[in-house]
Amino acid sequence: MSKIKLTIDNRQVEVESGTTIYKAARELGIDIPVLCYMDLHDLNIENKPAGCRICVVEVEGRRNLAPSCSTNCEEGMVVKSHSVRVLNARRTVMEFILSDHPKECLTCLKSGHCELQDMAVKLGIREIPGEAIAEMSTYRLDTSPSIVRNLDKCIMCRRCETMCNDIQTVGALSAIHRGFMAVVAPAFEQNLEHSTCTYCGQCVAVCPTGALTEVNHTNEVLRHLADPSKTVVVQTAPAVRAALGEEFGMEPGELVTGKMVSALRSLGFDFVFDTDFAADLTIMEEATELLSRLQNHLEGDGTARLPILTSCCPGWVNFFETNFPELKDVPSTAKSPQQMFGAIAKTYFAEKQNIKREDMIVVSVMPCLAKKYECQREEFSTDGNPDVDISISTRELAAFIRQANIDFKTLPDEEFDNPMGESTGAGVIFGTTGGVIEAAVRTAYELHTGKKLEKVDFEQLRGLEGVREASIDFNGLELRIGIAHGLGNARKLLNDVRDGKSKYHAIEIMACPGGCIGGGGQPFHHGKSEILKARASALYREDQDKPIRKSHENPFIKVLYDEFLGEPNSEKAHKLLHTHYFDKKKRITIKQ
Amino acid sequence: MSSIKIELRQQDIDKIKEIAASFGNREHELINVLHKCQEHFGYLPAEVQEVVAEELKAPVAKVYGVVSFYSFFTMTPKGKHPISICLGTACYVRGAEKVLDEFKKELSIEVGQTTGNGKFSLSSLRCVGACGLAPVVLVGEKTYGRVAPDDVKNILKEYND
């Protein structure tokens, strides 16, 4: 690549050809404001529609201002990023955007995390000329089980469209209409619920404003906590502890497991448990299923379908039910940890505590918005009583903690309750891409070979590459593993499975880029992919520090099987811990 | 969006497939495929868009995005006698808007809509190159020049068949 020299704000910089002015400026420490632009470089995700024009700069010799996010540097270019002309243009653009934006900042769910609000502050907007007479484009509110669309607040940055189409290949959202009426919506403007949406929540994760948000369930939790007749049990997903601290000004990647437990207890939950416990349980069931399918396959049983696909991720489950219904027998039948937790809490634990099912409320704290939909699925309830009553996101928990006047940073570290709070390192790494399969390998290896695994770290399964593969020697048997995160990457592996070309025995899939650490319910990363990396390494750190790092060695899991379930994949285990999938393909009706 | 729900017949689906195939089923030919489909069906109901999406392996949302973006594409069937009122500069300054309002009133429909009996549909367009006749109205292939609001009733009467 050839190098080119240019001048930005009177300073010289040398960059590789093909570099944008925006990126060249960053090398000089000049932070040109961007609004629609988003660059998650570690994940190869870039949104560059050059639509908002906030990032315009003056290029000497050009008549028009240039959008720096999408204008490449040229040799000898002289750029001004904050001339009077630029600042005036930037402000005018912002005033136009704001003139068609509801002024509901005080009550908006996104307030304090809104990039549009931050931009108004940065640009020093103090009034919006013509505000009183400006027409506002309005759109009906659309609520689904997981996501709320309030398109009055859409600024057409089209980040959600990039995530939904280019990265996830879900294709639920597209820009529709034109000019003033333009918004992002599902086909024929039907509700999200009737579209191909998987509720992965990546649109919410990148939305700069309050146009796309989660369905807020904190008030329901509060109501149950205030009801003395209810025993309220909470479970927390692995990825939550690696990100919750960010909401309280702590560094990304700072583990707050102990403080989180302490906060949940202060909030009034009767039992503070860990989804990681259920993750260990998932591994017991999934690894056993993998080995039995593998065994049958090796013995020539043509009905034993391989590769086995992980099934912990509800966005991913929704994706294959909609896009690959013909493969619905391929994923593991093991329920997700969230649902296994609920099923065990409302049977085994409720019996132990002598609590009636209807008097127990199970709340989950998840990095995920698809979990809200998952816990509402009919098959996950008994006589209309759901195994998991309410799922709230990491962000909702943070808001809840703030409302309860808890000074999170100064909380003492506390331990989870038992029996469903004990977990191994294997359960912890469920929260990041590659973690579920690594946990499964640790257990499957020992179950299959009968030998002790000396080195439990499988570095070859880790990383942020979209599709990864590894071979692991199972005492002479080479186990071939595929990993994909982001549904677009999953689709690639799935196409091969459908066409009978897949070479893998087992495939792990997580819907969100980075895995659950990058989930749609996590604190907003605002386009900084280093935050996701920090969260992933936090989980590997917690794994490393755990005294037990293999799911089958979790003492409380052993007790659970001894006292209640029998053995993995037993009839009782199947009844409580396994599920089946549905064909949810959207089909065209044909009149014959 | 259109509230019309249709059920496609197998021959309709085959026709869409044939059109898509004639463009190599390439996604970037979407606009051309939609043009041909509208030419054939007269409009682009949701069901037609769904088949187009499937054939071009594009999300339906994207197909709808294109259909809703271009004013040429329509999701409601045109009437037996499609009425177009020119709102180009020359026609506009000579009172085309008042003529349009009169059509709306007489037919009780808005621009882009079709009367309940399927007889008339109303659309506006920009300049048909007959500015000397402004304001201009087209009904099907027939052109009416120097139209005043008072003429509207008589024009519609011509189509009392």
Short mmCIF file of C-alpha atoms in Angstrom, two decimals, chain A residues 112-577:
data_model
loop_
_atom_site.label_atom_id
_atom_site.label_comp_id
_atom_site.label_asym_id
_atom_site.label_seq_id
_atom_site.Cartn_x
_atom_site.Cartn_y
_atom_site.Cartn_z
CA GLY A 112 -28.03 9.93 29.29
CA HIS A 113 -26.96 7.33 26.72
CA CYS A 114 -28.22 9.13 23.63
CA GLU A 115 -25.67 9.99 20.98
CA LEU A 116 -27.93 12.67 19.51
CA GLN A 117 -28.22 14.34 22.91
CA ASP A 118 -24.42 14.15 23.33
CA MET A 119 -23.96 15.69 19.90
CA ALA A 120 -26.27 18.59 20.72
CA VAL A 121 -24.16 19.21 23.81
CA LYS A 122 -20.88 18.94 21.89
CA LEU A 123 -22.01 21.30 19.16
CA GLY A 124 -23.38 23.77 21.68
CA ILE A 125 -26.92 23.80 20.29
CA ARG A 126 -28.88 26.27 22.41
CA GLU A 127 -31.95 26.81 20.27
CA ILE A 128 -33.64 25.21 17.31
CA PRO A 129 -34.67 27.91 14.82
CA GLY A 130 -38.20 27.44 13.54
CA GLU A 131 -38.92 24.82 16.17
CA ALA A 132 -42.40 26.15 16.84
CA ILE A 133 -43.54 25.88 13.23
CA ALA A 134 -41.48 22.89 12.10
CA GLU A 135 -43.54 19.89 11.08
CA MET A 136 -42.67 16.61 12.77
CA SER A 137 -42.72 13.27 11.01
CA THR A 138 -44.60 10.82 13.19
CA TYR A 139 -44.96 7.08 13.18
CA ARG A 140 -47.03 4.60 15.15
CA LEU A 141 -45.44 2.89 18.14
CA ASP A 142 -44.67 -0.79 17.64
CA THR A 143 -44.18 -3.06 20.65
CA SER A 144 -43.00 -6.67 20.39
CA PRO A 145 -42.12 -9.11 23.18
CA SER A 146 -38.54 -7.76 23.24
CA ILE A 147 -38.14 -4.53 21.31
CA VAL A 148 -40.03 -1.24 21.13
CA ARG A 149 -39.87 0.81 17.94
CA ASN A 150 -40.54 4.51 18.46
CA LEU A 151 -39.70 5.79 15.03
CA ASP A 152 -40.54 9.40 15.83
CA LYS A 153 -37.03 9.37 17.25
CA CYS A 154 -35.38 7.80 14.20
CA ILE A 155 -32.72 9.98 12.59
CA MET A 156 -32.14 7.62 9.64
CA CYS A 157 -28.54 6.79 10.54
CA ARG A 158 -29.37 3.32 9.24
CA ARG A 159 -27.08 1.54 11.68
CA CYS A 160 -29.92 -0.85 12.56
CA GLU A 161 -30.39 -1.63 8.89
CA THR A 162 -26.70 -2.45 8.54
CA MET A 163 -26.79 -4.76 11.55
CA CYS A 164 -30.05 -6.45 10.53
CA ASN A 165 -29.14 -6.98 6.87
CA ASP A 166 -25.38 -6.97 6.35
CA ILE A 167 -24.20 -8.43 9.66
CA GLN A 168 -27.10 -10.60 10.81
CA THR A 169 -28.66 -11.27 7.36
CA VAL A 170 -32.03 -11.32 9.11
CA GLY A 171 -33.52 -8.80 6.70
CA ALA A 172 -36.30 -7.64 9.01
CA LEU A 173 -35.58 -3.92 8.66
CA SER A 174 -35.19 -1.68 5.65
CA ALA A 175 -35.42 2.03 4.92
CA ILE A 176 -38.83 2.76 3.47
CA HIS A 177 -40.51 5.78 1.86
CA ARG A 178 -38.49 8.85 1.02
CA GLY A 179 -37.49 12.28 2.21
CA PHE A 180 -39.32 13.56 5.24
CA MET A 181 -41.39 10.35 5.56
CA ALA A 182 -38.42 8.00 5.44
CA VAL A 183 -38.07 5.56 8.35
CA VAL A 184 -36.69 2.11 8.95
CA ALA A 185 -39.37 -0.57 9.13
CA PRO A 186 -40.21 -4.21 8.41
CA ALA A 187 -41.72 -5.21 5.08
CA PHE A 188 -45.15 -3.64 4.44
CA GLU A 189 -44.74 -1.81 7.75
CA GLN A 190 -46.07 -4.80 9.61
CA ASN A 191 -45.22 -5.11 13.28
CA LEU A 192 -41.80 -6.43 14.16
CA GLU A 193 -43.55 -9.43 15.69
CA HIS A 194 -44.78 -10.50 12.26
CA SER A 195 -41.49 -9.97 10.48
CA THR A 196 -38.41 -12.19 10.26
CA CYS A 197 -36.99 -10.46 13.36
CA THR A 198 -35.08 -12.80 15.71
CA TYR A 199 -35.05 -10.29 18.62
CA CYS A 200 -31.24 -10.49 18.64
CA GLY A 201 -31.38 -6.83 19.64
CA GLN A 202 -28.36 -5.73 17.62
CA CYS A 203 -30.49 -2.91 16.18
CA VAL A 204 -31.10 -1.69 19.74
CA ALA A 205 -27.40 -2.10 20.60
CA VAL A 206 -26.38 0.37 17.88
CA CYS A 207 -29.33 2.78 17.77
CA PRO A 208 -27.93 6.22 18.65
CA THR A 209 -31.28 7.52 19.89
CA GLY A 210 -34.39 6.24 21.67
CA ALA A 211 -35.96 4.99 18.41
CA LEU A 212 -35.21 1.35 19.24
CA THR A 213 -35.25 0.24 22.86
CA GLU A 214 -35.97 -2.82 24.95
CA VAL A 215 -39.37 -3.51 26.47
CA ASN A 216 -38.85 -2.36 30.03
CA HIS A 217 -39.86 -4.92 32.67
CA THR A 218 -38.35 -3.40 35.83
CA ASN A 219 -41.69 -2.25 37.22
CA GLU A 220 -43.04 -5.79 37.09
CA VAL A 221 -40.02 -7.02 39.04
CA LEU A 222 -40.54 -4.26 41.58
CA ARG A 223 -44.18 -5.25 42.01
CA HIS A 224 -43.28 -8.87 42.74
CA LEU A 225 -40.54 -7.85 45.17
CA ALA A 226 -43.10 -5.79 47.08
CA ASP A 227 -45.50 -8.74 47.36
CA PRO A 228 -44.81 -10.65 50.59
CA SER A 229 -46.61 -13.75 49.33
CA LYS A 230 -44.05 -14.26 46.59
CA THR A 231 -40.62 -15.81 46.81
CA VAL A 232 -38.57 -13.99 44.20
CA VAL A 233 -35.55 -15.82 42.81
CA VAL A 234 -33.04 -14.12 40.53
CA GLN A 235 -30.49 -15.61 38.15
CA THR A 236 -27.71 -13.66 36.41
CA ALA A 237 -26.19 -14.58 33.07
CA PRO A 238 -22.39 -14.83 32.75
CA ALA A 239 -21.95 -11.78 30.49
CA VAL A 240 -23.74 -9.43 32.90
CA ARG A 241 -20.92 -9.38 35.48
CA ALA A 242 -18.41 -8.36 32.82
CA ALA A 243 -20.36 -5.27 31.75
CA LEU A 244 -22.61 -4.04 34.59
CA GLY A 245 -19.79 -1.99 36.12
CA GLU A 246 -19.66 0.20 33.00
CA GLU A 247 -23.07 1.59 33.94
CA PHE A 248 -21.52 2.93 37.14
CA GLY A 249 -18.45 4.49 35.59
CA MET A 250 -16.16 1.52 36.06
CA GLU A 251 -13.68 0.41 33.41
CA PRO A 252 -14.91 -1.96 30.69
CA GLY A 253 -13.88 -5.47 31.63
CA GLU A 254 -13.97 -4.87 35.37
CA LEU A 255 -15.64 -7.90 36.93
CA VAL A 256 -18.37 -6.99 39.38
CA THR A 257 -19.72 -10.42 40.29
CA GLY A 258 -19.59 -9.87 44.07
CA LYS A 259 -21.01 -6.34 43.93
CA MET A 260 -23.79 -7.51 41.63
CA VAL A 261 -24.78 -10.24 44.11
CA SER A 262 -24.69 -7.72 46.90
CA ALA A 263 -26.85 -5.25 44.94
CA LEU A 264 -29.43 -7.93 44.08
CA ARG A 265 -29.69 -8.89 47.72
CA SER A 266 -30.17 -5.23 48.68
CA LEU A 267 -32.91 -4.95 46.09
CA GLY A 268 -34.80 -7.60 48.03
CA PHE A 269 -34.49 -10.80 46.03
CA ASP A 270 -35.04 -13.80 48.28
CA PHE A 271 -32.47 -15.97 46.54
CA VAL A 272 -29.62 -14.71 44.41
CA PHE A 273 -28.57 -17.47 42.05
CA ASP A 274 -26.36 -17.81 39.04
CA THR A 275 -27.31 -18.76 35.48
CA ASP A 276 -23.75 -20.14 35.34
CA PHE A 277 -25.02 -23.02 37.48
CA ALA A 278 -27.56 -23.76 34.75
CA ALA A 279 -24.82 -23.34 32.16
CA ASP A 280 -22.97 -26.20 33.86
CA LEU A 281 -26.19 -28.18 33.72
CA THR A 282 -26.57 -27.35 30.02
CA ILE A 283 -23.10 -28.72 29.41
CA MET A 284 -23.98 -31.98 31.16
CA GLU A 285 -26.96 -32.43 28.88
CA GLU A 286 -25.43 -31.07 25.69
CA ALA A 287 -22.08 -32.87 25.98
CA THR A 288 -23.90 -36.15 26.70
CA GLU A 289 -26.13 -35.59 23.69
CA LEU A 290 -23.11 -34.78 21.52
CA LEU A 291 -21.30 -37.92 22.58
CA SER A 292 -24.30 -40.14 22.06
CA ARG A 293 -24.98 -38.71 18.60
CA LEU A 294 -21.30 -39.03 17.78
CA GLN A 295 -21.20 -42.63 19.02
CA ASN A 296 -24.28 -43.58 16.98
CA HIS A 297 -22.86 -41.85 13.96
CA LEU A 298 -19.55 -43.68 14.26
CA GLU A 299 -21.44 -46.95 14.58
CA GLY A 300 -23.08 -46.23 11.25
CA ASP A 301 -26.50 -45.03 12.41
CA GLY A 302 -27.67 -42.89 9.51
CA THR A 303 -30.31 -41.12 11.59
CA ALA A 304 -27.74 -39.66 14.00
CA ARG A 305 -27.46 -36.14 12.68
CA LEU A 306 -24.17 -34.33 12.84
CA PRO A 307 -22.94 -31.72 13.35
CA ILE A 308 -24.74 -30.97 16.56
CA LEU A 309 -25.46 -27.25 16.97
CA THR A 310 -25.55 -25.45 20.29
CA SER A 311 -28.96 -24.16 21.34
CA CYS A 312 -28.30 -21.72 24.21
CA CYS A 313 -28.89 -18.59 22.19
CA PRO A 314 -32.55 -17.64 21.69
CA GLY A 315 -31.81 -15.23 18.84
CA TRP A 316 -30.09 -18.04 17.03
CA VAL A 317 -32.98 -20.43 17.73
CA ASN A 318 -35.41 -17.89 16.26
CA PHE A 319 -33.10 -17.50 13.27
CA PHE A 320 -32.98 -21.17 12.31
CA GLU A 321 -36.68 -21.69 13.00
CA THR A 322 -37.41 -18.89 10.51
CA ASN A 323 -34.67 -19.45 7.96
CA PHE A 324 -33.70 -23.11 8.16
CA PRO A 325 -36.77 -25.00 9.43
CA GLU A 326 -35.65 -28.05 7.48
CA LEU A 327 -32.72 -28.28 9.90
CA LYS A 328 -34.77 -28.09 13.08
CA ASP A 329 -33.67 -31.60 14.12
CA VAL A 330 -29.99 -30.67 13.99
CA PRO A 331 -29.50 -28.36 16.98
CA SER A 332 -29.13 -29.85 20.42
CA THR A 333 -32.47 -30.27 22.14
CA ALA A 334 -30.98 -28.92 25.37
CA LYS A 335 -32.83 -25.83 26.60
CA SER A 336 -30.86 -22.64 27.16
CA PRO A 337 -29.34 -22.08 30.62
CA GLN A 338 -32.00 -19.45 31.36
CA GLN A 339 -34.78 -21.97 30.77
CA MET A 340 -33.01 -24.88 32.47
CA PHE A 341 -32.62 -22.65 35.49
CA GLY A 342 -36.33 -21.83 35.53
CA ALA A 343 -37.35 -25.46 35.10
CA ILE A 344 -35.16 -26.61 38.00
CA ALA A 345 -36.00 -23.64 40.24
CA LYS A 346 -39.74 -24.23 39.98
CA THR A 347 -39.48 -28.00 40.56
CA TYR A 348 -36.42 -29.22 42.46
CA PHE A 349 -35.71 -26.02 44.39
CA ALA A 350 -39.37 -25.15 45.01
CA GLU A 351 -39.98 -28.63 46.43
CA LYS A 352 -36.91 -28.36 48.65
CA GLN A 353 -38.09 -25.02 49.98
CA ASN A 354 -41.70 -26.11 50.12
CA ILE A 355 -42.84 -23.22 47.96
CA LYS A 356 -45.81 -23.61 45.64
CA ARG A 357 -45.01 -23.03 41.98
CA GLU A 358 -47.41 -20.11 41.69
CA ASP A 359 -45.80 -18.42 44.70
CA MET A 360 -42.35 -18.46 43.16
CA ILE A 361 -41.25 -15.76 40.73
CA VAL A 362 -38.12 -16.39 38.69
CA VAL A 363 -36.42 -13.28 37.34
CA SER A 364 -33.46 -13.43 35.00
CA VAL A 365 -30.88 -10.73 34.34
CA MET A 366 -29.63 -11.16 30.81
CA PRO A 367 -27.33 -9.38 28.36
CA CYS A 368 -29.95 -10.22 25.81
CA LEU A 369 -33.31 -9.01 24.50
CA ALA A 370 -34.26 -12.28 22.80
CA LYS A 371 -34.39 -13.81 26.30
CA LYS A 372 -37.50 -11.71 26.96
CA TYR A 373 -39.19 -13.48 24.09
CA GLU A 374 -37.72 -16.86 24.99
CA CYS A 375 -39.18 -16.91 28.50
CA GLN A 376 -42.60 -16.11 27.01
CA ARG A 377 -42.56 -19.09 24.64
CA GLU A 378 -45.52 -21.34 25.39
CA GLU A 379 -43.51 -24.56 25.63
CA PHE A 380 -41.57 -23.09 28.56
CA SER A 381 -44.52 -22.98 30.93
CA THR A 382 -46.59 -25.40 32.99
CA ASP A 383 -50.35 -24.78 33.11
CA GLY A 384 -49.77 -21.22 31.99
CA ASN A 385 -47.15 -20.55 34.64
CA PRO A 386 -43.83 -19.75 32.97
CA ASP A 387 -40.57 -21.32 34.16
CA VAL A 388 -38.97 -17.88 33.98
CA ASP A 389 -41.44 -15.10 34.74
CA ILE A 390 -39.51 -11.99 33.76
CA SER A 391 -36.26 -11.33 31.97
CA ILE A 392 -34.56 -7.96 32.37
CA SER A 393 -31.45 -6.69 30.61
CA THR A 394 -28.14 -5.63 32.13
CA ARG A 395 -29.18 -2.04 31.45
CA GLU A 396 -32.52 -2.46 33.21
CA LEU A 397 -30.76 -3.93 36.26
CA ALA A 398 -28.42 -0.93 36.35
CA ALA A 399 -31.37 1.47 36.24
CA PHE A 400 -33.05 -0.52 38.98
CA ILE A 401 -29.94 -0.34 41.18
CA ARG A 402 -29.75 3.44 40.71
CA GLN A 403 -33.42 3.84 41.63
CA ALA A 404 -32.81 1.91 44.84
CA ASN A 405 -30.20 4.44 45.96
CA ILE A 406 -27.46 1.83 45.96
CA ASP A 407 -23.91 3.15 45.66
CA PHE A 408 -22.74 0.31 43.48
CA LYS A 409 -19.03 1.08 43.46
CA THR A 410 -18.69 0.90 47.25
CA LEU A 411 -20.68 -2.31 47.71
CA PRO A 412 -18.93 -5.20 49.43
CA ASP A 413 -18.43 -8.41 47.45
CA GLU A 414 -20.91 -11.11 48.36
CA GLU A 415 -21.38 -14.74 47.33
CA PHE A 416 -24.28 -16.32 45.46
CA ASP A 417 -26.75 -18.44 47.44
CA ASN A 418 -26.72 -22.20 47.16
CA PRO A 419 -27.52 -24.66 45.69
CA MET A 420 -28.10 -22.87 42.38
CA GLY A 421 -25.38 -20.28 42.78
CA GLU A 422 -22.37 -22.55 42.52
CA SER A 423 -20.71 -22.65 39.14
CA THR A 424 -17.49 -23.59 37.42
CA GLY A 425 -15.20 -21.68 35.08
CA ALA A 426 -16.87 -23.54 32.23
CA GLY A 427 -20.21 -21.93 33.06
CA VAL A 428 -18.65 -18.46 33.16
CA ILE A 429 -17.21 -18.49 29.64
CA PHE A 430 -20.67 -19.20 28.18
CA GLY A 431 -20.93 -15.45 27.83
CA THR A 432 -18.42 -15.08 25.03
CA THR A 433 -18.02 -16.52 21.54
CA GLY A 434 -16.31 -19.90 21.69
CA GLY A 435 -17.07 -20.30 25.39
CA VAL A 436 -19.96 -22.75 25.16
CA ILE A 437 -18.07 -25.15 22.95
CA GLU A 438 -14.93 -24.86 25.09
CA ALA A 439 -17.00 -25.71 28.16
CA ALA A 440 -18.57 -28.63 26.30
CA VAL A 441 -15.18 -29.93 25.17
CA ARG A 442 -13.83 -29.88 28.73
CA THR A 443 -16.64 -32.18 29.85
CA ALA A 444 -17.08 -34.25 26.68
CA TYR A 445 -13.37 -35.05 26.61
CA GLU A 446 -13.37 -36.52 30.10
CA LEU A 447 -16.69 -38.34 29.62
CA HIS A 448 -15.52 -39.81 26.31
CA THR A 449 -11.94 -40.74 27.14
CA GLY A 450 -12.31 -41.41 30.84
CA LYS A 451 -9.03 -39.53 31.23
CA LYS A 452 -8.35 -36.36 33.16
CA LEU A 453 -7.93 -33.29 31.00
CA GLU A 454 -4.61 -31.75 32.00
CA LYS A 455 -4.90 -28.45 30.21
CA VAL A 456 -8.40 -26.97 30.27
CA ASP A 457 -7.64 -23.84 28.23
CA PHE A 458 -8.40 -24.26 24.54
CA GLU A 459 -6.88 -21.12 23.07
CA GLN A 460 -7.68 -22.28 19.53
CA LEU A 461 -11.40 -21.83 20.27
CA ARG A 462 -11.07 -18.22 21.41
CA GLY A 463 -10.91 -14.93 19.53
CA LEU A 464 -13.15 -12.57 17.58
CA GLU A 465 -12.78 -13.94 14.06
CA GLY A 466 -16.35 -14.30 12.71
CA VAL A 467 -16.01 -17.96 11.75
CA ARG A 468 -13.41 -20.13 13.46
CA GLU A 469 -12.57 -23.79 13.46
CA ALA A 470 -10.44 -26.18 15.46
CA SER A 471 -9.71 -29.87 15.75
CA ILE A 472 -9.36 -31.45 19.13
CA ASP A 473 -7.83 -34.84 19.70
CA PHE A 474 -10.22 -36.97 21.73
CA ASN A 475 -7.81 -39.80 22.37
CA GLY A 476 -7.38 -40.68 18.74
CA LEU A 477 -10.74 -39.34 17.60
CA GLU A 478 -10.38 -35.98 15.92
CA LEU A 479 -13.33 -33.80 16.96
CA ARG A 480 -13.87 -31.06 14.39
CA ILE A 481 -15.43 -27.90 15.76
CA GLY A 482 -16.85 -24.85 14.04
CA ILE A 483 -17.70 -21.54 15.72
CA ALA A 484 -19.70 -18.63 14.37
CA HIS A 485 -20.88 -15.44 16.02
CA GLY A 486 -23.15 -12.98 14.29
CA LEU A 487 -26.04 -14.53 12.38
CA GLY A 488 -24.55 -13.72 8.97
CA ASN A 489 -21.59 -15.91 9.87
CA ALA A 490 -23.94 -18.55 11.22
CA ARG A 491 -25.80 -18.57 7.91
CA LYS A 492 -22.58 -19.49 6.10
CA LEU A 493 -22.08 -22.57 8.29
CA LEU A 494 -25.78 -23.42 8.10
CA ASN A 495 -25.81 -23.37 4.30
CA ASP A 496 -23.06 -25.99 4.37
CA VAL A 497 -24.97 -28.12 6.88
CA ARG A 498 -28.11 -27.92 4.70
CA ASP A 499 -26.14 -28.87 1.59
CA GLY A 500 -24.49 -31.79 3.41
CA LYS A 501 -21.07 -30.19 3.02
CA SER A 502 -20.30 -29.43 6.66
CA LYS A 503 -17.15 -31.09 7.92
CA TYR A 504 -17.79 -30.41 11.60
CA HIS A 505 -18.99 -32.64 14.42
CA ALA A 506 -20.12 -29.74 16.58
CA ILE A 507 -20.85 -26.08 15.89
CA GLU A 508 -21.32 -23.28 18.39
CA ILE A 509 -23.42 -20.36 17.30
CA MET A 510 -24.14 -17.10 19.08
CA ALA A 511 -26.36 -14.54 17.42
CA CYS A 512 -24.55 -11.44 18.61
CA PRO A 513 -21.14 -10.35 17.37
CA GLY A 514 -18.73 -11.22 20.18
CA GLY A 515 -21.32 -13.49 21.82
CA CYS A 516 -23.44 -12.51 24.83
CA ILE A 517 -20.88 -9.92 25.95
CA GLY A 518 -22.04 -7.92 22.91
CA GLY A 519 -25.72 -8.69 23.49
CA GLY A 520 -28.57 -6.31 22.75
CA GLY A 521 -29.24 -5.81 26.48
CA GLN A 522 -25.71 -4.82 27.48
CA PRO A 523 -24.52 -1.30 28.34
CA PHE A 524 -24.13 0.57 25.04
CA HIS A 525 -20.70 0.18 23.44
CA HIS A 526 -21.25 3.28 21.24
CA GLY A 527 -19.19 1.74 18.47
CA LYS A 528 -16.14 0.93 20.58
CA SER A 529 -15.20 -2.68 19.91
CA GLU A 530 -12.38 -2.60 22.48
CA ILE A 531 -15.12 -2.62 25.12
CA LEU A 532 -16.30 -6.00 23.86
CA LYS A 533 -12.76 -7.35 23.92
CA ALA A 534 -12.33 -6.21 27.52
CA ARG A 535 -15.56 -7.94 28.54
CA ALA A 536 -14.46 -11.21 26.90
CA SER A 537 -11.11 -11.23 28.64
CA ALA A 538 -12.86 -10.51 31.95
CA LEU A 539 -14.83 -13.75 31.58
CA TYR A 540 -11.69 -15.75 30.79
CA ARG A 541 -10.10 -14.19 33.87
CA GLU A 542 -13.00 -15.25 36.07
CA ASP A 543 -12.75 -18.75 34.58
CA GLN A 544 -9.05 -18.87 35.38
CA ASP A 545 -9.66 -17.87 38.99
CA LYS A 546 -12.35 -20.47 39.61
CA PRO A 547 -11.26 -23.47 41.72
CA ILE A 548 -13.36 -25.77 39.53
CA ARG A 549 -13.31 -25.30 35.79
CA LYS A 550 -15.24 -28.28 34.42
CA SER A 551 -19.02 -28.44 34.56
CA HIS A 552 -19.24 -32.12 35.59
CA GLU A 553 -17.15 -31.37 38.68
CA ASN A 554 -19.64 -28.82 40.02
CA PRO A 555 -20.62 -30.45 43.38
CA PHE A 556 -24.14 -29.05 43.32
CA ILE A 557 -24.70 -30.37 39.79
CA LYS A 558 -23.69 -33.80 41.06
CA VAL A 559 -26.15 -33.51 43.93
CA LEU A 560 -28.89 -32.37 41.53
CA TYR A 561 -28.45 -35.51 39.42
CA ASP A 562 -28.16 -37.76 42.49
CA GLU A 563 -31.19 -36.37 44.26
CA PHE A 564 -33.46 -35.45 41.40
CA LEU A 565 -32.58 -35.98 37.76
CA GLY A 566 -30.87 -39.35 37.78
CA GLU A 567 -28.36 -39.01 34.99
CA PRO A 568 -27.82 -36.71 32.01
CA ASN A 569 -30.38 -37.28 29.23
CA SER A 570 -32.52 -39.37 31.58
CA GLU A 571 -36.28 -39.34 31.06
CA LYS A 572 -36.73 -36.75 33.77
CA ALA A 573 -33.89 -34.66 32.39
CA HIS A 574 -35.51 -34.81 28.99
CA LYS A 575 -38.83 -33.71 30.35
CA LEU A 576 -37.42 -30.74 32.24
CA LEU A 577 -34.28 -29.73 30.38
#
